[in-house]
Coordinates of C-alpha atoms in Angstrom, one line a residue:
M1 CA -27.3 -2.9 19.2
N2 CA -29.2 -3.3 22.4
A3 CA -31.3 -6.3 23.2
P4 CA -34.9 -5.9 24.5
A5 CA -35.0 -5.1 28.2
E6 CA -37.1 -8.0 29.4
I7 CA -37.5 -11.5 28.0
S8 CA -39.6 -14.0 29.8
T9 CA -37.6 -17.0 28.5
P10 CA -34.0 -16.6 29.6
T11 CA -33.0 -20.0 28.2
L12 CA -33.4 -18.6 24.7
S13 CA -31.1 -16.0 23.2
G14 CA -30.8 -13.6 20.3
V15 CA -33.5 -13.6 17.7
A16 CA -35.5 -16.3 19.4
R17 CA -35.9 -14.2 22.6
V18 CA -37.0 -11.2 20.5
L19 CA -39.6 -13.2 18.6
V20 CA -41.0 -14.6 21.9
H21 CA -41.1 -11.3 23.5
A22 CA -42.8 -9.7 20.5
G23 CA -45.5 -12.5 20.5
R24 CA -44.4 -13.9 17.1
L25 CA -43.5 -17.3 18.6
D26 CA -44.3 -19.1 21.8
A27 CA -41.4 -20.4 23.9
K28 CA -41.9 -24.0 23.1
R29 CA -42.0 -23.4 19.3
A30 CA -38.9 -21.3 19.6
E31 CA -37.0 -24.0 21.5
A32 CA -38.0 -26.6 18.9
L33 CA -36.8 -24.4 16.1
A34 CA -33.6 -23.7 17.9
K35 CA -33.0 -27.4 18.2
T36 CA -33.8 -27.9 14.6
A37 CA -31.3 -25.2 13.6
A38 CA -28.6 -26.8 15.7
E39 CA -29.2 -30.2 14.2
K40 CA -29.1 -28.8 10.6
R41 CA -26.2 -26.5 11.5
Q42 CA -28.1 -23.5 10.2
S43 CA -29.0 -20.2 11.7
F44 CA -32.1 -19.8 13.8
V45 CA -33.5 -17.3 11.2
S46 CA -33.2 -19.8 8.4
A47 CA -35.0 -22.4 10.5
V48 CA -37.8 -20.0 11.2
I49 CA -38.2 -19.1 7.5
E50 CA -38.1 -22.7 6.4
A51 CA -40.7 -23.7 8.9
N52 CA -43.0 -20.8 7.9
A53 CA -43.2 -20.0 11.6
V54 CA -42.8 -16.2 10.8
S55 CA -42.9 -14.6 7.4
A56 CA -39.6 -12.9 6.2
G57 CA -41.3 -9.5 6.2
D58 CA -42.7 -9.8 9.7
L59 CA -39.3 -11.1 11.0
A60 CA -37.4 -8.2 9.4
H61 CA -39.7 -5.6 10.8
T62 CA -39.7 -7.2 14.3
L63 CA -35.9 -7.3 14.5
A64 CA -35.5 -3.8 13.1
R65 CA -37.8 -2.4 15.9
A66 CA -36.3 -4.5 18.6
F67 CA -32.7 -3.6 17.8
S68 CA -33.4 0.0 16.6
L69 CA -31.7 -0.8 13.3
P70 CA -32.6 0.5 9.8
L71 CA -34.7 -1.6 7.5
V72 CA -34.1 -1.7 3.7
D73 CA -36.2 -3.2 1.0
L74 CA -33.7 -5.2 -1.2
S75 CA -36.1 -5.5 -4.1
A76 CA -35.4 -1.8 -4.9
L77 CA -31.7 -2.4 -5.2
D78 CA -29.7 -3.3 -8.4
A79 CA -27.2 -6.1 -7.6
Q80 CA -24.8 -4.9 -10.3
R81 CA -24.5 -1.5 -8.6
L82 CA -23.5 -2.9 -5.2
P83 CA -19.8 -2.5 -4.1
T84 CA -17.6 -5.5 -5.0
G85 CA -14.3 -6.7 -3.7
L86 CA -14.8 -5.8 -0.1
I87 CA -15.7 -9.3 1.0
E88 CA -15.3 -12.7 -0.7
P89 CA -18.5 -14.2 -2.3
K90 CA -17.8 -17.3 -0.2
L91 CA -17.9 -15.3 3.0
A92 CA -21.1 -13.5 1.9
A93 CA -22.8 -16.9 1.1
Q94 CA -21.6 -18.5 4.3
Y95 CA -22.9 -15.9 6.7
R96 CA -25.9 -14.7 4.5
V97 CA -24.7 -11.1 4.4
L98 CA -24.2 -8.5 1.7
V99 CA -22.3 -5.3 1.6
L100 CA -24.6 -2.4 0.6
A101 CA -22.3 0.6 0.9
K102 CA -19.0 1.9 2.2
R103 CA -18.7 5.3 3.9
G104 CA -15.3 6.3 5.1
S105 CA -14.2 3.8 7.8
R106 CA -17.7 2.2 8.0
V107 CA -19.2 -0.6 5.9
F108 CA -23.0 -1.2 5.8
V109 CA -23.9 -4.9 5.8
A110 CA -27.3 -6.3 5.0
G111 CA -28.3 -9.3 7.0
A112 CA -31.4 -11.0 8.5
D113 CA -29.8 -11.8 11.9
P114 CA -28.3 -8.8 13.7
T115 CA -27.1 -11.1 16.6
D116 CA -24.6 -12.9 14.4
Q117 CA -21.4 -11.5 16.0
E118 CA -19.2 -14.0 14.3
A119 CA -20.2 -12.6 10.9
L120 CA -19.4 -9.1 12.1
E121 CA -16.0 -10.1 13.2
R122 CA -15.2 -11.9 10.0
I123 CA -16.3 -8.9 7.9
K124 CA -14.3 -6.5 10.1
F125 CA -11.2 -8.6 9.7
A126 CA -11.7 -9.0 5.9
T127 CA -12.4 -5.3 5.3
Q128 CA -10.5 -3.6 8.1
L129 CA -13.6 -1.4 8.4
T130 CA -16.3 -1.0 11.1
P131 CA -19.4 -3.0 10.0
E132 CA -22.9 -1.7 10.7
W133 CA -26.1 -3.9 10.3
I134 CA -28.9 -3.1 7.9
I135 CA -31.9 -5.4 8.5
V136 CA -33.3 -7.0 5.3
E137 CA -35.8 -9.7 4.5
H138 CA -34.3 -13.2 4.5
D139 CA -35.8 -14.4 1.2
K140 CA -34.9 -11.3 -0.7
L141 CA -31.4 -11.4 0.7
A142 CA -30.9 -14.9 -0.5
K143 CA -31.9 -13.9 -4.1
L144 CA -29.6 -10.9 -4.1
I145 CA -26.6 -12.8 -2.8
E146 CA -27.1 -15.3 -5.6
A147 CA -27.3 -12.5 -8.1
S148 CA -24.3 -10.7 -6.6
T149 CA -22.2 -13.8 -6.7
A150 CA -23.1 -14.4 -10.3
T151 CA -22.1 -10.8 -11.0
T152 CA -18.7 -11.3 -9.3
T153 CA -17.9 -14.5 -11.1
Q154 CA -19.4 -13.5 -14.5
S155 CA -17.4 -13.6 -17.7
L156 CA -14.6 -11.0 -18.2
D157 CA -16.6 -9.6 -21.1
A158 CA -19.2 -8.3 -18.6
I159 CA -16.5 -7.1 -16.2
V160 CA -14.7 -4.8 -18.5
G161 CA -17.5 -4.0 -21.0
D162 CA -17.5 -4.2 -24.8
D163 CA -16.7 -0.5 -25.3
F164 CA -13.3 -0.5 -23.5
E165 CA -10.4 0.3 -25.8
F166 CA -6.8 0.9 -24.9
D167 CA -3.6 0.8 -26.9
L168 CA -1.0 -1.3 -25.2
P169 CA 2.4 -1.6 -26.8
E170 CA 3.3 -5.3 -27.1
E171 CA 5.9 -7.6 -28.7
D172 CA 5.0 -10.2 -31.3
A173 CA 6.6 -13.0 -29.2
A174 CA 7.9 -13.7 -25.7
A175 CA 11.6 -13.9 -25.1
G176 CA 12.7 -17.5 -25.6
S177 CA 9.6 -18.4 -27.7
D178 CA 8.9 -18.3 -31.4
A179 CA 5.9 -16.2 -32.5
S180 CA 4.2 -19.1 -34.0
E181 CA 4.3 -21.0 -30.7
V182 CA 2.4 -18.3 -28.8
S183 CA -1.0 -19.8 -27.9
N184 CA -4.2 -18.2 -29.2
E185 CA -5.2 -18.1 -25.5
V186 CA -2.7 -15.3 -24.9
E187 CA -4.7 -13.1 -27.4
D188 CA -8.0 -13.9 -25.7
A189 CA -9.9 -10.6 -26.1
P190 CA -11.6 -10.6 -22.6
V191 CA -8.3 -11.3 -20.9
V192 CA -6.6 -8.5 -22.9
R193 CA -9.3 -6.0 -22.0
F194 CA -9.3 -7.1 -18.4
L195 CA -5.5 -6.6 -18.1
Q196 CA -5.8 -3.2 -19.7
K197 CA -8.6 -2.2 -17.4
M198 CA -6.7 -3.3 -14.3
L199 CA -3.6 -1.2 -15.4
T200 CA -5.8 1.8 -16.2
D201 CA -7.7 1.6 -12.9
A202 CA -4.4 1.2 -11.0
I203 CA -3.0 4.4 -12.6
N204 CA -6.3 6.3 -12.0
M205 CA -6.4 5.2 -8.3
G206 CA -2.8 6.2 -7.7
A207 CA -1.6 2.7 -7.0
S208 CA 2.1 1.8 -6.9
D209 CA 1.8 -2.0 -7.4
L210 CA -0.7 -4.5 -8.8
H211 CA -0.8 -8.1 -7.3
F212 CA -2.3 -10.9 -9.3
E213 CA -2.7 -13.9 -6.9
P214 CA -3.9 -17.4 -7.6
Y215 CA -5.1 -19.6 -4.8
E216 CA -6.7 -23.1 -4.7
Y217 CA -10.3 -21.9 -5.3
T218 CA -10.0 -18.2 -5.9
Y219 CA -8.1 -15.7 -7.9
R220 CA -7.8 -12.1 -6.6
V221 CA -6.3 -8.8 -7.8
R222 CA -5.0 -6.3 -5.2
F223 CA -3.6 -2.8 -5.6
R224 CA -1.2 -1.1 -3.2
I225 CA -2.6 2.4 -2.6
D226 CA -0.9 4.9 -0.3
G227 CA 1.3 2.0 1.0
E228 CA -1.7 -0.3 1.8
L229 CA -2.9 -3.3 -0.1
R230 CA -6.6 -3.3 -1.1
E231 CA -8.5 -6.1 -2.8
I232 CA -10.0 -4.8 -6.0
T233 CA -11.7 -7.8 -7.7
Q234 CA -11.9 -11.6 -7.9
P235 CA -12.0 -12.6 -11.6
P236 CA -12.8 -16.2 -12.5
I237 CA -10.0 -18.5 -11.5
A238 CA -10.1 -20.1 -15.0
I239 CA -8.3 -17.0 -16.4
K240 CA -5.2 -17.3 -14.3
D241 CA -3.0 -19.1 -16.9
K242 CA -4.3 -16.9 -19.8
L243 CA -3.6 -13.7 -17.8
S244 CA -0.2 -14.9 -16.8
S245 CA 0.7 -15.7 -20.4
R246 CA -0.6 -12.3 -21.6
I247 CA 1.5 -10.4 -19.1
K248 CA 4.6 -12.5 -20.0
V249 CA 4.2 -11.9 -23.7
I250 CA 4.0 -8.1 -23.4
S251 CA 6.9 -8.2 -20.9
R252 CA 9.0 -10.2 -23.2
L253 CA 9.3 -13.1 -20.8
D254 CA 9.3 -16.9 -21.6
I255 CA 5.7 -18.0 -21.4
S256 CA 6.8 -21.7 -21.4
E257 CA 8.8 -21.3 -18.2
K258 CA 6.6 -21.5 -15.1
R259 CA 9.0 -23.2 -12.6
V260 CA 11.3 -20.2 -11.9
P261 CA 10.8 -16.5 -11.2
Q262 CA 11.2 -14.1 -14.0
D263 CA 11.6 -10.3 -14.3
G264 CA 10.6 -8.1 -17.1
R265 CA 9.3 -4.7 -18.2
M266 CA 6.4 -3.3 -20.3
K267 CA 5.3 0.1 -21.4
L268 CA 1.8 1.5 -21.6
K269 CA 0.6 4.7 -23.3
F270 CA -1.7 6.5 -20.9
G271 CA -3.1 9.6 -22.5
S272 CA -0.2 11.8 -23.6
K273 CA 2.4 10.1 -21.5
A274 CA 4.1 6.6 -21.5
I275 CA 4.3 4.7 -18.2
D276 CA 6.7 1.9 -17.6
F277 CA 5.9 -1.2 -15.6
R278 CA 8.3 -3.6 -13.9
V279 CA 7.0 -7.2 -13.9
S280 CA 7.9 -10.0 -11.5
T281 CA 6.6 -13.5 -11.6
L282 CA 6.8 -16.1 -8.8
P283 CA 5.8 -19.7 -9.0
T284 CA 3.4 -20.6 -6.1
L285 CA 1.4 -23.7 -5.2
F286 CA -1.6 -22.8 -7.4
G287 CA 0.0 -20.9 -10.2
E288 CA 2.2 -17.9 -10.9
K289 CA 1.8 -14.8 -8.7
I290 CA 2.6 -11.7 -10.7
V291 CA 3.4 -8.3 -9.2
I292 CA 3.5 -5.3 -11.5
R293 CA 5.1 -2.1 -10.2
I294 CA 4.1 1.2 -11.8
L295 CA 7.1 3.4 -12.7
D296 CA 5.6 6.8 -13.3
P297 CA 8.4 9.1 -14.8
S298 CA 6.5 12.2 -13.4
S299 CA 7.3 11.1 -9.8
A300 CA 11.0 11.6 -10.5
K301 CA 10.4 15.2 -11.5
L302 CA 8.7 16.2 -8.3
G303 CA 10.1 19.3 -6.6
I304 CA 11.6 19.1 -3.1
E305 CA 8.5 20.9 -1.8
A306 CA 6.2 18.3 -3.2
L307 CA 8.2 15.5 -1.4
G308 CA 7.4 17.1 1.9
Y309 CA 10.8 18.6 2.9
E310 CA 10.4 21.5 5.4
K311 CA 12.5 24.6 4.9
P312 CA 15.4 23.7 7.2
E313 CA 15.7 20.2 5.7
K314 CA 15.4 21.5 2.2
E315 CA 18.2 24.1 2.7
R316 CA 20.5 21.5 4.1
L317 CA 19.9 19.1 1.3
L318 CA 20.3 21.7 -1.4
H319 CA 23.5 22.9 0.1
A320 CA 24.9 19.4 0.1
I321 CA 24.0 18.5 -3.5
Y322 CA 25.6 21.6 -4.9
R323 CA 28.9 20.9 -3.2
P324 CA 31.6 19.7 -5.7
Y325 CA 32.5 16.5 -3.9
G326 CA 31.5 14.3 -1.0
M327 CA 29.0 11.5 -0.2
I328 CA 25.3 11.9 0.4
L329 CA 23.5 8.9 1.8
V330 CA 19.7 8.3 1.8
T331 CA 18.5 5.7 4.3
G332 CA 15.3 4.0 5.2
P333 CA 13.4 0.7 4.7
T334 CA 12.1 -0.6 1.4
G335 CA 9.2 1.5 0.1
S336 CA 10.2 4.6 2.0
G337 CA 10.7 6.7 -1.2
K338 CA 14.5 6.7 -1.3
T339 CA 14.6 6.3 -5.1
V340 CA 12.3 9.2 -5.7
S341 CA 14.4 11.4 -3.4
L342 CA 17.6 10.4 -5.3
Y343 CA 16.0 11.0 -8.7
T344 CA 14.7 14.4 -7.5
C345 CA 18.3 15.4 -6.5
L346 CA 19.7 14.1 -9.8
N347 CA 17.1 16.2 -11.8
L348 CA 18.2 19.3 -9.9
M349 CA 21.8 18.7 -10.9
N350 CA 21.0 17.5 -14.4
Q351 CA 22.6 20.2 -16.5
P352 CA 24.4 20.1 -19.8
T353 CA 27.6 21.0 -18.0
V354 CA 27.3 18.1 -15.5
N355 CA 28.3 14.4 -16.3
I356 CA 26.0 12.1 -14.2
S357 CA 26.3 8.3 -14.1
T358 CA 24.1 5.9 -12.1
A359 CA 24.4 2.2 -11.3
E360 CA 21.0 0.7 -10.3
D361 CA 19.4 -2.7 -9.7
P362 CA 17.4 -2.1 -11.8
A363 CA 17.1 1.4 -13.3
E364 CA 13.4 2.1 -12.5
I365 CA 12.8 5.3 -14.4
N366 CA 14.5 6.7 -17.5
L367 CA 16.2 10.0 -16.9
P368 CA 17.2 11.8 -20.1
G369 CA 20.6 13.3 -19.8
V370 CA 21.7 10.8 -17.1
N371 CA 23.9 7.8 -18.0
Q372 CA 22.1 4.9 -16.3
V373 CA 23.5 1.4 -15.9
N374 CA 21.7 -1.7 -14.8
V375 CA 23.9 -3.9 -12.7
N376 CA 24.1 -7.6 -13.6
D377 CA 25.8 -9.8 -11.0
K378 CA 25.7 -12.9 -13.2
A379 CA 27.5 -11.1 -16.0
G380 CA 30.0 -9.6 -13.5
L381 CA 28.6 -6.1 -13.7
T382 CA 28.3 -5.4 -10.0
F383 CA 27.9 -2.1 -8.2
A384 CA 31.7 -2.1 -7.5
A385 CA 32.6 -2.9 -11.2
A386 CA 30.2 -0.2 -12.4
L387 CA 31.8 2.3 -10.0
K388 CA 35.3 1.5 -11.2
S389 CA 34.2 2.1 -14.8
F390 CA 32.5 5.4 -13.9
L391 CA 35.8 6.7 -12.5
R392 CA 37.3 6.3 -16.0
Q393 CA 34.4 8.2 -17.6
D394 CA 35.2 11.7 -16.2
P395 CA 32.1 11.9 -14.0
D396 CA 30.9 14.8 -11.9
V397 CA 28.1 13.1 -10.1
I398 CA 27.8 9.3 -9.4
M399 CA 24.7 7.6 -8.0
V400 CA 25.0 4.1 -6.6
G401 CA 21.7 2.3 -6.1
E402 CA 22.8 0.7 -2.8
I403 CA 26.0 0.2 -0.9
R404 CA 25.9 -3.5 -0.1
D405 CA 29.4 -4.5 0.7
L406 CA 32.8 -3.2 1.8
E407 CA 34.2 -3.2 -1.8
T408 CA 31.4 -0.9 -3.1
A409 CA 31.7 1.3 0.0
D410 CA 35.5 1.7 -0.4
I411 CA 35.3 2.6 -4.1
A412 CA 32.4 5.1 -3.4
I413 CA 34.3 6.7 -0.6
K414 CA 37.5 7.0 -2.8
A415 CA 35.3 8.7 -5.5
A416 CA 33.9 11.1 -2.9
Q417 CA 37.4 11.9 -1.7
T418 CA 38.8 12.6 -5.2
G419 CA 36.5 15.3 -6.4
H420 CA 33.2 13.5 -7.2
L421 CA 29.8 13.9 -5.6
V422 CA 28.5 10.4 -4.7
L423 CA 24.8 9.6 -3.9
S424 CA 23.8 6.2 -2.5
T425 CA 21.4 4.4 -0.2
L426 CA 21.7 2.2 2.9
H427 CA 19.0 0.2 4.8
T428 CA 19.3 1.7 8.3
N429 CA 16.7 3.1 10.7
D430 CA 17.9 6.6 11.0
A431 CA 20.8 8.9 10.1
P432 CA 23.1 8.3 13.1
T433 CA 22.9 4.5 12.8
T434 CA 24.1 4.8 9.2
L435 CA 27.6 5.8 10.5
T436 CA 27.6 2.7 12.7
R437 CA 26.5 0.6 9.8
L438 CA 29.5 1.8 7.7
R439 CA 31.9 1.0 10.5
N440 CA 30.4 -2.5 10.9
M441 CA 31.0 -3.0 7.1
G442 CA 34.7 -2.4 7.7
V443 CA 35.0 1.2 6.5
A444 CA 37.7 3.1 8.5
P445 CA 36.4 6.0 10.7
F446 CA 38.8 8.5 9.0
N447 CA 37.4 7.6 5.6
I448 CA 33.8 8.1 6.8
A449 CA 34.6 11.4 8.5
S450 CA 36.4 12.7 5.4
S451 CA 33.8 11.7 2.8
V452 CA 30.3 11.7 4.1
I453 CA 28.8 15.2 4.1
L454 CA 25.1 14.5 4.7
I455 CA 22.8 11.7 5.7
T456 CA 19.0 11.8 5.2
A457 CA 16.7 9.2 6.7
Q458 CA 13.1 9.1 5.6
R459 CA 9.7 7.4 5.9
L460 CA 6.4 7.8 4.0
A461 CA 3.2 8.7 6.0
R462 CA -0.3 8.8 4.6
R463 CA -1.5 12.3 3.9
L464 CA -4.9 13.4 5.3
C465 CA -7.7 14.0 2.8
E466 CA -8.2 17.8 2.7
K467 CA -11.9 17.3 1.9
C468 CA -13.0 15.4 5.0
K469 CA -10.3 15.8 7.8
E470 CA -11.7 17.0 11.1
P471 CA -10.1 18.7 14.1
T472 CA -9.7 16.3 17.1
T473 CA -8.2 16.2 20.6
Y474 CA -5.9 13.7 22.3
P475 CA -5.2 13.3 26.0
R476 CA -2.3 15.5 27.1
E477 CA -0.5 12.4 28.4
A478 CA -0.7 10.7 25.0
M479 CA 0.7 13.9 23.3
L480 CA 3.6 14.1 25.8
K481 CA 4.3 10.4 25.4
A482 CA 4.4 10.7 21.6
G483 CA 7.2 13.3 21.9
Y484 CA 5.6 16.7 22.2
S485 CA 6.9 19.1 24.9
D486 CA 4.8 21.1 27.3
A487 CA 5.6 24.2 25.3
D488 CA 4.1 22.5 22.1
L489 CA 0.8 21.9 23.7
D490 CA -0.7 25.4 23.5
D491 CA -4.0 26.5 21.9
S492 CA -2.4 27.8 18.7
W493 CA -3.0 24.5 16.8
K494 CA -5.3 21.5 16.7
P495 CA -4.5 18.0 15.5
Y496 CA -6.7 16.4 12.8
R497 CA -8.2 13.0 12.4
A498 CA -9.0 10.8 9.4
V499 CA -12.7 10.6 8.6
G500 CA -13.3 9.2 5.1
C501 CA -15.2 10.3 2.1
P502 CA -15.9 9.1 -1.5
S503 CA -12.7 10.7 -2.8
C504 CA -10.2 9.2 -0.4
N505 CA -9.1 5.9 1.2
N506 CA -10.4 5.8 4.8
G507 CA -9.6 9.5 5.4
Y508 CA -6.2 9.5 3.6
K509 CA -5.2 10.5 0.1
G510 CA -1.6 10.3 -1.1
R511 CA 1.6 10.2 1.0
V512 CA 4.1 12.7 2.4
G513 CA 7.7 12.3 3.3
I514 CA 9.0 12.5 6.9
Y515 CA 12.7 13.4 6.9
Q516 CA 15.8 13.5 9.2
V517 CA 18.4 15.5 7.3
M518 CA 21.7 15.4 9.2
P519 CA 24.8 17.3 7.8
I520 CA 28.1 16.0 9.1
S521 CA 29.5 19.0 11.0
E522 CA 33.1 19.3 12.2
T523 CA 32.0 18.2 15.7
M524 CA 30.4 15.1 14.3
Q525 CA 33.6 14.4 12.3
R526 CA 35.6 14.5 15.6
L527 CA 33.0 12.1 17.2
I528 CA 33.3 9.7 14.2
L529 CA 37.1 9.7 14.5
A530 CA 36.8 9.0 18.2
D531 CA 34.6 6.0 17.3
A532 CA 31.6 7.5 19.1
S533 CA 28.3 5.5 19.2
S534 CA 25.2 6.3 17.2
M535 CA 23.6 7.6 20.4
D536 CA 26.4 10.1 20.8
I537 CA 25.9 11.2 17.2
A538 CA 22.2 11.5 17.8
V539 CA 22.7 13.7 20.9
Q540 CA 25.1 16.0 18.9
A541 CA 22.6 16.1 16.0
R542 CA 19.8 17.3 18.4
S543 CA 22.1 20.0 19.7
E544 CA 22.6 21.2 16.1
D545 CA 18.8 21.5 15.6
V546 CA 18.5 18.3 13.5
R547 CA 15.0 16.9 13.9
D548 CA 14.8 13.1 14.2
L549 CA 12.1 11.2 12.3
R550 CA 9.6 11.3 15.2
Q551 CA 10.0 15.1 15.7
S552 CA 9.7 15.7 11.9
G553 CA 6.5 13.6 11.9
L554 CA 5.1 15.5 14.9
Y555 CA 5.7 18.7 13.0
K556 CA 3.6 17.4 10.1
V557 CA 0.8 16.7 12.6
R558 CA 1.0 20.3 13.8
L559 CA 0.6 21.4 10.2
G560 CA -2.5 19.2 9.7
V561 CA -0.8 17.1 7.0
T562 CA -1.2 13.7 8.7
T563 CA -2.4 12.2 12.0
L564 CA -0.6 11.3 15.2
E565 CA -1.5 7.7 14.8
E566 CA 0.1 7.6 11.4
V567 CA 3.3 9.2 12.6
I568 CA 3.6 6.9 15.5
S569 CA 3.0 3.9 13.2
V570 CA 5.8 4.8 10.7
T571 CA 8.4 6.1 13.2
N572 CA 8.1 3.3 15.8
E573 CA 11.4 1.4 15.7

């Protein structure tokens, strides 16, 4: 946006200067209106329209020409077809703006005052998108904002529609409550349909989690898609208790208990398959926040190729899981896909001739043919207790959800040393530091060296949308700083950038794994016995052609799977 080149009244600014320069106002009238706007704490545009100093139409046309911005007639638009959920209605009303469209990383904002930088910054912060002004007439904008706000806060019947039908398995009563005590509010039809619609939309959009969040004056629903939270809608705040009760009933939770967190599960038939949901409630200042995690069984049956393993990493992993005994550790932060990787390995080994037992907290996905146990610390069924029982059950393969303490580590190592294949997870940054973590827990170096056969560290990076990604260039210095060598920077490949289109999320669609797969060689075993540091282990791993997480991510950039920015973001430690 460029201001007019010459304005004769430098004491005025923004819209006032434009109107004076265009001959729509004289300087004295503009100054008086500016003073009135300041006294009333309103925008200069509002003061001009209220005083009938310039008509809304003339004002819009003048500003559009002066700032070289597009002009749109709002009377031709349908308020119900405008995008919702990008900015709060309160924000739209405060700054007199309205979102007209979203295209990739840009959001087009209708407003009557293109000099309002504060509004642009607030919109940019709220949407994490780049806002671009569309000039509109002030009076028409006010009417459309009112209509749009009414649409956003309308009844749930209008939100979900009358023709929405979905079969949701449910129980007659919540755990700890008698069926006759369940309030009729729980069966409120609009609330039932709204919940069904949110679950269906989340599945269709590829979300991993749904967040239902009550605040003092608002209630919002967010989905986590490709690892990022996105606001979807703001239903009326009056439904928060009804919605909470509905979710608790079908999750078999106690609807009368609102003071402590609760955990439950529910199942939904979606087409020809059933999908499980894990439910967690949390008491907050203004009601119960509820998070629903989608547990799609099909994700556990993905092949190694679908997870993003490259050929060298895949061969190392397959070699390890088909060994008769030893320990395989999967490491990474929460949300890095460790569970899916473990389930994929278990599915590969799941044969009628193999006895597999797992101890999980909790078991997220049902695996037919695998004996799954939910640990229960309060009842005394800890990871360590489950492991001890497994060893009396003639197992071939044991999976421990997480090694949290020395007792669990010792039993798992003993199992790996006595003819069992043990799989587990640890929360460490990369493969070499996992060995240091085990030593810090108190595991003897000779036990680590004799039991651990492979460690894989992983992260999840957003995958580029194949429909809209475009080749790009980076400064050579930036590429070298990221980790590429001079030999890598030839003309045989081009990196890609995220663009954005209607079928993706700001240029990304789905996620891909980035892996460091490190077998424990004889040389590494000697280093472990010598109490070598994780840096020494990392140097040895590189000498054995083991790619670290950054190098694995950079290879994905070369393949055009993701962007350099995404790899740097997920591998920065």
